[in-house]
XYZ file of C-alpha atoms in Angstrom:
719
model
C 26.227 5.679 22.870
C 24.192 4.278 25.320
C 22.595 1.177 24.378
C 18.559 1.613 24.246
C 15.781 -1.364 23.443
C 12.898 -0.757 21.206
C 12.040 -0.557 17.482
C 14.095 -3.906 15.908
C 12.565 -7.572 14.866
C 14.029 -10.433 15.304
C 13.513 -13.385 13.341
C 13.283 -17.019 15.019
C 13.635 -20.619 15.523
C 12.719 -23.980 17.152
C 15.046 -24.904 20.074
C 16.536 -21.577 20.164
C 14.865 -19.899 22.717
C 18.063 -19.414 25.306
C 19.904 -17.586 22.634
C 17.322 -15.848 21.535
C 16.963 -14.258 24.377
C 20.219 -13.721 24.343
C 19.839 -11.611 20.887
C 17.112 -10.166 21.725
C 18.766 -8.100 25.107
C 21.983 -7.062 22.839
C 20.268 -6.327 20.090
C 17.320 -4.925 22.152
C 14.359 -6.336 19.708
C 10.844 -6.413 20.666
C 9.706 -7.934 17.967
C 9.749 -11.860 17.477
C 8.988 -13.399 13.885
C 8.750 -16.424 12.102
C 9.554 -16.425 8.451
C 8.498 -19.323 5.831
C 10.252 -22.594 6.970
C 9.831 -21.689 10.798
C 7.306 -21.908 13.403
C 7.533 -20.079 16.713
C 7.050 -22.717 19.699
C 5.131 -21.363 23.423
C 7.586 -20.481 25.535
C 9.313 -18.345 22.006
C 5.781 -16.398 22.711
C 5.894 -15.870 26.734
C 8.920 -13.660 25.909
C 8.576 -10.425 26.977
C 7.905 -8.741 23.094
C 5.636 -8.199 19.856
C 5.039 -11.334 18.025
C 4.953 -10.902 14.471
C 2.974 -13.808 13.043
C 3.587 -14.718 8.685
C -0.197 -15.652 6.761
C -0.078 -16.295 3.728
C -3.282 -15.788 2.282
C -3.649 -17.824 -1.480
C -1.313 -20.616 -0.090
C 0.629 -23.353 2.837
C -3.349 -24.961 2.087
C -3.281 -27.287 0.056
C -5.320 -29.529 1.723
C -8.073 -27.131 0.093
C -6.053 -26.905 -3.586
C -5.629 -30.013 -4.105
C -10.013 -29.812 -3.152
C -10.531 -27.046 -6.010
C -7.616 -27.439 -8.990
C -9.576 -26.263 -11.264
C -8.864 -22.101 -9.478
C -5.100 -23.169 -8.494
C -3.616 -19.656 -9.439
C -2.671 -18.439 -13.411
C -0.294 -16.601 -16.190
C -0.097 -16.213 -19.676
C 3.415 -17.727 -20.609
C 5.194 -17.616 -24.980
C 6.359 -20.566 -26.325
C 10.379 -20.241 -28.047
C 10.158 -19.004 -31.232
C 10.529 -21.590 -33.515
C 11.488 -22.157 -37.153
C 8.848 -23.199 -39.888
C 11.135 -25.755 -42.859
C 7.275 -26.539 -44.423
C 4.306 -25.582 -44.464
C 3.882 -27.570 -41.544
C 5.124 -26.825 -37.798
C 4.720 -29.034 -34.287
C 5.151 -26.660 -31.599
C 6.638 -28.484 -28.473
C 5.022 -24.285 -25.836
C 6.033 -26.166 -22.594
C 10.105 -26.325 -24.144
C 11.880 -24.073 -21.471
C 9.608 -24.530 -18.232
C 9.418 -26.480 -15.240
C 7.585 -29.031 -15.492
C 6.947 -29.276 -10.913
C 5.790 -25.096 -11.540
C 4.115 -25.093 -14.811
C 0.340 -27.496 -16.276
C -1.135 -26.022 -19.109
C -4.649 -25.409 -18.701
C -6.846 -27.025 -21.129
C -9.766 -26.545 -18.667
C -10.751 -23.836 -20.088
C -10.759 -23.621 -24.631
C -6.899 -23.298 -26.369
C -8.792 -22.007 -28.899
C -10.681 -18.743 -27.407
C -8.118 -17.767 -25.243
C -4.504 -19.056 -26.413
C -3.293 -17.066 -29.780
C -0.567 -18.539 -32.391
C 1.220 -15.657 -33.786
C 3.706 -15.529 -37.013
C 6.482 -13.624 -35.222
C 7.899 -13.002 -39.274
C 4.865 -10.608 -40.023
C 3.142 -10.332 -36.736
C -0.555 -11.842 -38.064
C -1.963 -13.768 -35.374
C -2.666 -16.513 -37.168
C -6.630 -18.163 -37.251
C -7.232 -20.664 -34.313
C -9.229 -22.685 -37.547
C -5.778 -23.306 -38.740
C -3.609 -25.056 -35.593
C -5.157 -28.021 -33.294
C -3.224 -28.535 -30.143
C -1.937 -31.909 -29.089
C -3.119 -31.984 -25.534
C -0.900 -35.324 -23.817
C 2.032 -34.272 -26.003
C 2.230 -31.048 -25.553
C 2.582 -30.029 -28.403
C 0.364 -27.345 -31.001
C 0.604 -28.294 -34.856
C 0.208 -25.566 -37.142
C -0.854 -26.045 -40.043
C -0.811 -24.046 -44.015
C 2.662 -22.293 -42.053
C 5.074 -20.283 -44.305
C 8.103 -22.205 -44.591
C 10.762 -19.851 -42.749
C 9.094 -17.846 -41.072
C 9.342 -17.706 -37.306
C 5.906 -18.845 -34.870
C 5.219 -18.672 -31.680
C 2.206 -19.583 -29.042
C 0.542 -17.572 -26.188
C -0.648 -20.192 -23.426
C -2.516 -20.059 -20.277
C -0.946 -21.801 -17.520
C -1.433 -23.286 -14.457
C 0.955 -21.978 -11.666
C 1.409 -25.901 -9.037
C 4.139 -24.340 -7.030
C 4.602 -20.558 -5.105
C 7.757 -19.368 -6.934
C 8.817 -18.048 -3.185
C 7.941 -21.228 -1.402
C 9.803 -22.853 -4.483
C 12.864 -20.309 -3.812
C 13.193 -21.277 -0.870
C 12.509 -24.866 -1.506
C 15.353 -25.681 -3.748
C 17.931 -22.721 -2.497
C 17.641 -24.370 1.985
C 16.869 -28.411 0.723
C 14.381 -28.459 1.858
C 13.732 -32.738 -0.052
C 9.899 -34.103 -0.215
C 8.166 -30.860 2.025
C 4.707 -30.156 -0.474
C 4.828 -27.660 -2.751
C 3.056 -24.744 -2.252
C 0.051 -24.778 -4.352
C -0.913 -21.034 -5.116
C -4.982 -20.853 -5.773
C -6.777 -17.489 -7.156
C -8.778 -14.606 -5.267
C -11.028 -14.087 -7.367
C -12.393 -17.471 -7.752
C -15.159 -17.912 -5.854
C -14.209 -21.378 -3.663
C -10.746 -19.462 -3.610
C -13.056 -15.791 -1.949
C -14.773 -17.682 0.732
C -11.676 -19.832 2.055
C -9.410 -16.736 2.710
C -11.970 -15.023 4.472
C -13.691 -18.248 6.955
C -10.169 -19.322 7.139
C -8.669 -15.339 7.838
C -11.267 -15.887 10.920
C -10.747 -19.384 12.194
C -6.442 -18.499 12.733
C -7.162 -15.362 14.501
C -9.158 -17.622 17.138
C -6.301 -20.205 17.054
C -3.798 -17.355 17.418
C -4.666 -15.348 20.046
C -0.837 -14.561 21.238
C -0.104 -13.010 17.314
C -0.529 -9.250 17.885
C 0.303 -8.856 14.268
C -0.097 -10.588 11.345
C 2.227 -10.524 8.465
C 0.331 -10.678 5.356
C 3.041 -12.352 2.957
C 1.689 -10.878 0.771
C -1.770 -11.383 -0.276
C -2.664 -12.711 -4.213
C -1.207 -12.646 -6.768
C 2.893 -13.135 -7.199
C 5.184 -10.424 -8.941
C 6.282 -12.374 -11.651
C 8.920 -15.859 -11.010
C 9.329 -18.404 -13.988
C 11.456 -20.966 -13.674
C 13.000 -22.451 -16.389
C 13.008 -26.836 -17.041
C 16.803 -26.694 -14.313
C 14.732 -25.225 -12.557
C 17.119 -21.975 -12.342
C 15.394 -18.748 -12.305
C 14.131 -17.739 -16.396
C 11.659 -14.618 -15.611
C 12.127 -12.470 -13.110
C 10.298 -9.590 -12.552
C 9.287 -7.831 -9.367
C 6.796 -6.264 -11.025
C 5.117 -8.173 -13.458
C 1.306 -9.177 -13.210
C 1.009 -12.112 -14.830
C 0.519 -13.737 -12.126
C -2.834 -12.394 -11.837
C -4.205 -13.613 -15.567
C -6.717 -15.766 -15.397
C -10.275 -17.038 -17.917
C -12.308 -15.229 -14.809
C -10.346 -11.897 -15.173
C -10.428 -11.912 -18.125
C -13.808 -11.500 -18.492
C -14.313 -9.168 -15.871
C -11.720 -6.726 -17.074
C -13.443 -7.253 -20.251
C -17.348 -6.045 -18.849
C -16.004 -3.356 -16.915
C -13.845 -1.730 -19.195
C -15.718 -2.784 -21.929
C -12.973 -4.836 -24.672
C -10.970 -8.297 -24.398
C -7.516 -7.657 -22.841
C -5.462 -10.682 -26.262
C -2.781 -12.931 -24.923
C -0.064 -10.339 -26.681
C -1.320 -7.869 -24.019
C 0.282 -9.740 -21.125
C 3.177 -12.212 -23.219
C 3.959 -8.718 -24.887
C 6.379 -10.737 -27.540
C 8.012 -12.481 -24.839
C 9.027 -9.331 -23.120
C 6.432 -8.952 -20.660
C 5.374 -5.784 -19.971
C 8.725 -5.450 -17.935
C 8.766 -2.395 -16.065
C 11.597 -1.213 -18.430
C 8.929 -1.565 -21.315
C 6.870 2.076 -21.897
C 3.383 0.903 -20.985
C 0.495 0.084 -23.704
C -2.432 1.814 -22.782
C -3.949 -1.317 -22.267
C -1.910 -3.291 -20.283
C -1.981 0.108 -18.182
C -6.089 0.011 -17.728
C -4.819 -4.302 -16.833
C -3.050 -2.765 -14.087
C -5.410 -0.614 -12.714
C -8.517 -3.172 -12.109
C -5.834 -5.300 -10.828
C -5.617 -2.460 -8.376
C -9.128 -1.789 -7.598
C -9.506 -5.346 -6.639
C -6.835 -6.212 -5.064
C -7.247 -3.891 -2.335
C -11.086 -4.608 -1.889
C -10.432 -8.055 -0.701
C -7.669 -6.783 0.683
C -9.865 -4.250 3.489
C -12.299 -7.697 3.495
C -9.114 -9.164 5.228
C -7.962 -6.609 7.030
C -10.828 -5.215 9.040
C -10.719 -9.011 9.702
C -8.619 -8.432 11.877
C -8.766 -5.046 12.975
C -12.143 -7.089 14.328
C -9.753 -9.163 16.261
C -7.717 -6.096 17.789
C -4.476 -7.057 16.072
C -2.064 -4.967 13.750
C -2.575 -5.942 9.484
C 1.706 -5.093 8.221
C 2.071 -6.344 4.707
C 4.696 -7.626 3.218
C 6.386 -5.115 0.030
C 7.840 -8.773 -1.694
C 5.857 -12.428 -2.823
C 2.911 -11.790 -3.659
C 2.255 -8.157 -3.507
C 1.296 -7.487 -7.179
C -1.788 -5.195 -6.745
C -0.794 -3.530 -3.730
C 1.204 -1.048 -5.096
C 2.432 1.482 -2.370
C 2.333 4.877 -4.185
C -1.059 3.381 -6.467
C -4.106 5.474 -5.766
C -5.547 2.376 -4.236
C -3.367 1.523 -1.470
C -5.022 3.682 0.948
C -8.158 1.911 0.524
C -6.791 -1.125 1.670
C -6.262 0.156 5.417
C -3.101 -1.544 6.350
C -1.793 -0.701 8.886
C 1.848 -1.537 8.760
C 4.377 -2.243 5.307
C 7.453 -3.755 6.184
C 9.934 -4.168 2.836
C 13.935 -5.633 1.933
C 16.366 -3.059 2.150
C 18.884 -3.184 0.069
C 20.634 0.394 0.161
C 19.407 3.458 0.016
C 16.778 3.332 -2.729
C 14.699 0.510 -1.340
C 14.988 1.886 2.147
C 13.006 5.249 0.628
C 10.695 2.728 -1.421
C 9.218 2.294 2.443
C 10.022 4.893 4.881
C 7.687 7.293 2.388
C 4.678 4.810 2.293
C 2.517 6.955 2.585
C -1.004 6.236 4.030
C 0.325 3.755 7.529
C 1.101 4.256 11.393
C 4.696 2.570 10.742
C 6.622 1.381 8.115
C 9.946 -1.988 8.912
C 12.714 -2.614 7.506
C 13.907 -5.514 6.589
C 18.102 -5.206 6.488
C 20.578 -7.904 5.255
C 21.713 -9.911 4.857
C 19.565 -12.830 4.940
C 20.538 -15.543 8.075
C 20.357 -18.358 4.491
C 23.377 -20.877 3.988
C 24.333 -18.651 1.337
C 26.096 -15.854 2.872
C 27.005 -17.590 6.181
C 29.246 -20.114 6.163
C 32.558 -21.775 7.356
C 35.092 -18.842 6.363
C 32.844 -15.391 4.629
C 32.798 -11.859 6.476
C 29.153 -11.512 6.576
C 29.515 -7.799 8.752
C 31.412 -6.687 5.175
C 27.796 -7.632 3.822
C 26.161 -6.087 6.954
C 28.564 -2.949 7.085
C 28.515 -2.381 3.101
C 24.020 -2.735 3.537
C 23.900 -0.466 6.586
C 26.094 2.569 5.124
C 23.918 2.366 2.126
C 20.459 2.449 4.009
C 22.059 4.647 6.112
C 22.607 8.122 4.064
C 18.625 7.424 2.718
C 17.599 6.637 6.715
C 18.700 10.385 8.010
C 16.738 12.012 4.974
C 13.495 9.568 6.038
C 13.843 6.922 8.794
C 11.735 4.084 8.471
C 9.898 3.616 11.873
C 11.503 -0.247 12.992
C 14.652 -2.136 11.621
C 15.133 -6.253 11.801
C 16.714 -9.243 10.356
C 14.720 -12.642 8.347
C 16.076 -16.279 8.201
C 17.527 -18.142 11.040
C 19.500 -16.613 13.959
C 21.343 -20.033 14.627
C 23.249 -19.092 11.524
C 24.645 -15.714 11.871
C 24.756 -17.054 15.981
C 27.975 -18.751 14.743
C 29.138 -15.720 14.114
C 30.702 -13.658 17.246
C 32.089 -10.309 15.273
C 28.117 -10.214 13.495
C 26.675 -10.464 16.692
C 28.907 -7.506 17.789
C 28.207 -5.341 14.542
C 24.281 -5.592 14.392
C 24.534 -4.353 18.019
C 26.346 -1.286 17.359
C 23.524 -0.737 13.850
C 20.747 -1.454 16.078
C 21.759 1.285 18.742
C 22.722 3.671 16.780
C 19.182 3.373 14.114
C 17.352 4.386 17.134
C 19.333 6.950 18.418
C 19.298 8.824 14.691
C 15.821 7.825 15.365
C 14.930 9.191 18.960
C 16.546 12.335 17.141
C 15.077 12.906 13.792
C 11.679 11.036 13.549
C 9.132 14.377 13.431
C 12.110 16.321 11.720
C 11.886 17.720 8.665
C 15.545 17.830 6.632
C 16.851 20.734 5.254
C 15.806 20.709 1.794
C 18.264 22.950 -1.353
C 16.469 21.580 -4.406
C 13.008 19.926 -5.751
C 13.733 17.420 -8.937
C 11.183 15.250 -10.570
C 12.750 12.267 -12.127
C 10.296 11.366 -15.239
C 9.841 8.035 -16.851
C 6.339 6.807 -18.246
C 5.656 5.504 -14.394
C 5.939 8.243 -12.383
C 4.333 8.263 -9.033
C 3.431 4.825 -9.219
C 6.190 3.519 -9.160
C 7.951 6.150 -6.381
C 11.530 4.604 -5.467
C 11.315 2.065 -8.315
C 13.389 4.266 -11.464
C 15.502 0.388 -13.329
C 14.988 -1.763 -10.180
C 14.594 -5.371 -9.924
C 13.782 -7.147 -6.538
C 15.494 -5.566 -3.620
C 17.583 -3.299 -4.303
C 19.297 -5.139 -7.083
C 19.896 -4.246 -10.723
C 21.349 -5.347 -14.133
C 24.779 -4.745 -15.209
C 23.177 -2.730 -18.176
C 21.616 -0.281 -15.613
C 23.413 1.014 -12.942
C 24.290 3.183 -14.843
C 21.374 5.187 -14.499
C 19.667 3.534 -11.106
C 22.681 5.531 -9.261
C 20.485 8.921 -9.703
C 17.625 7.249 -7.681
C 20.655 6.265 -4.915
C 22.556 8.788 -5.301
C 18.654 11.935 -4.735
C 18.171 8.873 -1.897
C 20.182 10.243 0.706
C 20.806 13.624 -0.766
C 19.871 16.790 0.954
C 17.095 17.303 -2.468
C 12.862 16.913 -2.424
C 12.498 14.367 -5.117
C 9.303 13.536 -6.681
C 8.300 11.260 -10.151
C 6.013 12.009 -12.632
C 5.098 10.356 -15.681
C 4.764 11.944 -19.504
C 1.027 11.590 -19.369
C 1.090 13.859 -16.034
C 3.535 17.213 -17.334
C 0.806 15.533 -21.028
C -2.164 16.586 -19.048
C -1.118 18.836 -16.313
C 2.143 20.200 -17.107
C 5.155 20.715 -14.838
C 4.498 21.274 -11.169
C 5.081 24.664 -10.310
C 8.201 23.951 -7.563
C 10.478 21.966 -9.618
C 12.748 23.378 -9.595
C 14.537 20.054 -12.290
C 13.104 17.715 -13.847
C 15.664 14.545 -15.237
C 14.926 12.223 -17.457
C 17.402 8.978 -17.253
C 18.214 5.560 -19.250
C 17.883 4.026 -22.576
C 16.463 4.911 -25.595
C 13.488 3.046 -26.082
C 13.093 2.506 -22.552
C 9.886 3.018 -20.089
C 12.612 5.452 -18.473
C 14.098 7.460 -21.240
C 10.369 7.568 -23.012
C 10.770 5.849 -26.110
C 8.303 6.343 -28.652
C 6.166 9.112 -25.940
C 8.666 12.543 -27.344
C 7.175 12.458 -30.784
C 3.912 13.998 -29.073
C 4.562 17.484 -29.481
C 2.403 18.658 -25.751
C 5.415 16.907 -24.294
C 8.672 18.514 -25.828
C 6.901 21.800 -26.387
C 5.898 21.899 -22.496
C 9.493 20.711 -21.373
C 11.369 23.348 -24.663
C 9.121 26.000 -22.341
C 9.871 25.832 -18.693
C 13.641 25.187 -19.562
C 13.494 28.383 -21.870
C 11.757 29.773 -18.538
C 14.397 28.804 -16.539
C 13.360 25.306 -15.575
C 16.672 23.034 -15.168
C 16.016 20.013 -17.446
C 19.681 16.918 -16.856
C 18.879 14.211 -19.701
C 21.711 10.380 -18.309
C 22.539 8.705 -21.163
C 19.726 8.781 -23.975
C 16.769 11.072 -22.678
C 14.222 12.095 -24.722
C 15.463 9.571 -27.357
C 13.662 8.619 -30.675
C 14.953 9.237 -34.260
C 12.007 11.377 -35.404
C 12.662 14.859 -38.355
C 16.016 14.853 -37.856
C 16.518 14.279 -34.620
C 18.001 11.209 -32.154
C 17.019 13.214 -28.758
C 14.657 15.494 -29.280
C 14.725 17.766 -26.693
C 18.264 17.968 -27.652
C 18.308 22.030 -28.521
C 17.918 22.028 -24.520
C 20.818 19.888 -23.969
C 22.696 20.723 -27.032
C 24.192 17.426 -27.985
C 22.541 14.676 -29.670
C 23.870 11.101 -30.766
C 25.594 10.195 -33.580
C 23.119 7.346 -35.260
C 25.207 6.669 -38.377
C 23.300 8.940 -40.632
C 24.371 11.704 -40.007
C 28.245 10.902 -40.438
C 29.011 13.404 -43.664
C 28.498 16.244 -41.346
C 31.939 16.740 -39.243
C 31.347 17.556 -35.708
C 33.573 20.472 -34.788
C 32.832 20.782 -31.210
C 35.326 18.901 -28.879
C 37.216 20.895 -27.104
C 36.910 21.054 -22.715
C 36.356 23.726 -20.828
C 38.458 24.776 -18.986
C 36.615 25.525 -15.875
C 32.550 24.662 -14.851
C 30.576 24.245 -11.807
C 30.025 21.108 -11.662
C 33.665 19.707 -11.778
C 34.930 21.268 -8.975
C 35.435 18.635 -6.480
C 36.298 15.725 -9.543
C 39.668 14.797 -10.463
C 38.704 11.609 -11.924
C 35.388 10.913 -13.658
C 33.069 7.756 -14.368
C 30.421 7.145 -16.200
C 29.646 3.341 -16.593
C 28.422 1.696 -19.490
C 27.569 5.690 -20.227
C 26.344 6.562 -24.348
C 29.012 6.705 -26.380
C 29.040 8.714 -29.870
C 27.182 11.680 -28.435
C 28.266 14.583 -29.972
C 27.657 18.649 -28.994
C 25.252 20.803 -31.986
C 27.018 24.831 -31.310
C 30.086 26.451 -29.608
C 27.499 27.398 -26.819
C 27.519 23.779 -24.864
C 30.102 23.950 -22.550
C 32.164 20.149 -22.872
C 33.248 19.276 -18.885
C 34.386 16.068 -20.008
C 34.821 14.028 -23.569
C 36.762 11.346 -24.483
C 36.302 7.813 -26.510
C 35.091 10.752 -29.913
C 32.104 11.357 -26.526
C 30.663 14.023 -25.050
C 30.641 13.037 -21.311
C 29.733 15.638 -19.742
C 27.946 19.501 -20.819
C 26.268 22.317 -20.186
C 24.236 24.527 -22.552
C 22.523 27.314 -22.019
C 18.439 27.723 -23.454
C 17.078 30.620 -22.478
C 16.801 31.374 -19.566
C 16.987 27.950 -18.413
C 20.149 25.044 -18.743
C 20.012 21.630 -20.006
C 22.534 19.329 -18.870
C 24.227 16.419 -20.278
C 25.791 13.108 -18.640
C 26.687 9.751 -20.435
C 26.008 7.614 -16.992
C 25.842 7.975 -13.251
C 26.931 4.597 -12.146
C 26.521 5.204 -7.935
C 29.501 6.075 -5.613
C 30.288 9.473 -3.707
C 32.111 11.319 -6.182
C 29.080 10.747 -9.005
C 27.012 11.684 -6.029
C 28.626 14.757 -5.244
C 28.478 15.479 -8.977
C 24.540 14.695 -9.271
C 24.417 17.288 -6.415
C 26.589 20.212 -7.878
C 24.477 19.899 -11.539
C 20.862 20.571 -10.124
C 22.455 23.342 -8.387
C 23.676 24.253 -11.621
C 20.249 23.435 -13.717
C 18.331 25.854 -10.994
C 20.843 28.096 -11.874
C 21.194 27.942 -7.935
C 24.663 28.342 -7.802
C 25.014 30.555 -4.589
C 22.654 27.546 -2.480
C 25.166 24.716 -2.950
C 27.090 24.918 0.506
C 24.686 25.762 2.436
C 24.979 22.781 5.558
C 27.420 21.059 2.467
C 30.577 18.704 3.884
C 33.202 19.717 1.237
C 34.805 16.319 1.474
C 32.597 14.109 -0.976
C 32.694 10.792 1.659
C 31.219 12.996 4.449
C 27.457 14.601 4.455
C 25.673 17.542 6.406
C 21.561 16.460 7.270
C 20.537 19.251 8.906
C 17.115 19.721 10.877
C 15.955 23.317 11.206
C 12.636 22.848 12.992
C 14.915 20.685 15.745
C 17.545 22.502 15.372
C 20.290 19.553 14.713
C 22.540 19.193 12.281
C 24.164 15.555 11.669
C 27.849 15.127 9.979
C 27.443 12.016 8.322
C 31.676 10.563 7.520
C 29.573 8.093 4.547
C 32.946 5.394 4.046
C 34.271 2.869 6.086
C 38.057 5.147 6.639
C 38.721 9.020 8.926
C 37.653 11.237 7.266
C 38.334 15.176 7.797
C 35.592 17.632 6.685
C 34.921 21.402 6.406
C 31.567 21.879 7.877
C 29.789 25.020 5.783
C 26.240 25.723 7.286
C 23.064 26.993 7.048
C 24.870 30.336 6.773
C 28.104 29.864 5.265
C 29.736 29.414 8.354
C 32.321 27.103 7.679
C 34.680 24.515 10.553
C 36.190 21.285 10.090
C 36.187 18.209 11.474
C 37.361 14.977 11.512
C 35.461 11.890 11.673
C 36.369 9.108 12.387
C 35.094 4.773 10.316
C 31.444 5.309 9.745
C 30.558 7.705 12.766
C 27.839 10.715 13.435
C 28.851 14.042 14.862
C 25.206 15.330 15.457
C 25.547 19.053 16.476
C 23.414 22.286 17.392
C 22.514 25.066 15.128
């Protein structure tokens, strides 16, 4: 491959000038960036490159924050559950929290802003029945009911920025000052934020791109008493809460939020919870405020003839790029961490910006670059998974983060990144303006819809929990598949119906979660809309516990479409006769083994109309059922691998009764994929594995030819 230059951003490090020049040349970097804990010296700025400068809006200014401690950022937290053994109960509500991060808020009246709940009954305790013992950080409940459990929901000040705290602890920064976050909603802070940015821009004339990391409110990251992560929610709005915000919300929305609307029984409204209306109202309220404030800062940056870039992480709350107000911010570019294909599409699909950039892994930190480890393994896995998605919708730039002196000691890694950067530029130059062929359109149905596009079952930066990998595989498979993907919510279907151009709907998740739907499935408007749509020819794929809520003798509320239901133990007296597997099926043609991960069990077929494709351990794992002119497909789970990617693609074409279109721009070998670009007359056959592969390639007319691809190779062809 010919060596090329550009579209790559390289992190810098002090006293690393000559090595940086070498890496810039080898990787073709045309931009340099600093990182948390590094500062670009003058010689670096003289290199022929674009200069990105990290800018912290609401942290890193302790001289100001210490003058206005009352404007420190706040959040609601909940104590541990405490059992009363007599009629009085003392609760140490800070127990389990990191004292270097959290202080209780005694500035604002606890009787007005805190809440004590009897968790055995759910009743809120009258403030007259409790008092705060401030010197001990305790709360005393009088007239407690013995053997009931109680919690305290309290306002706290967050006195150490969570990202800096993580970096501080991870990199052993010793006595480096703890950065105090302050609140953009407060008057002094708001004025300081604007004034300091204007001053900073004058002092940094060499900066081309102001890399906001990010704006005002950090995702929820709370540490425990040991200084370890206690609670992490990349979508959490908890750190945007303050007395000022709560008062403004009540004035604007006409009702007052309870602490419980934020702490949510200790779940803190994670993205796995079906969101309540008050919480959705609060998200909307914060997004409007943040968009207004961001626009002011972006305008200031533009007045200095510089670009404004947003890092999709850290303090990104309120700037969700698929939200209603993101366009109003005026942001020029977004950069985010790429952990896999899903997170690449999360970044590359972002609308209303001039360009997008992906920060690839591994991060140049000592937890990866240490003697005896081979970072090329992680880099290769990261590139191959992300590249699938890149072939569908590329980011405009790639880059890395951390301390470059660490990877510099690993020559094989330097060589590998040189190969990756060249391959990226080659792909981008060919397909940057080309729309890929898509054989089918699928809508992912959950409680969040468009707001959380490419963000189902995600934790942060492409990570997932053991309990969710069986579902996260759906979006990972789709991120690089020849399908057009959209995200719709239950409320979208209830209010607007199902879009006319959708071929297949997928509902995947555990019962009760936002991704399965929980109580939403009791809404007659939702179930009847989907039943009618499938009956008239639509395809529905349910994975895990789709449409699950126990109601009127059904667990899966779309059991009549799916042809299966889950045995909860109430129907054990009813025999389940239908267990025989079908001899052959379109969905199973490429597969010898199945892998459903932590997939749901105790699934039984309702009638002989259900084609059972896989049945094991007394449970249906994969099936298909006709429903009118449409079809319902059930899968127990779908972790990501090449086999399951093929299974999902076959399932979609089958559910939509489009089997005849499946082998258009298709590779017979499931470790390979074909990406076609009709508008430029090109196609690419991609080997997604690290071993040699041979495959039959089907073009758009069904003609076949055979190819052998070297490990990780791409072969381009003309239509």
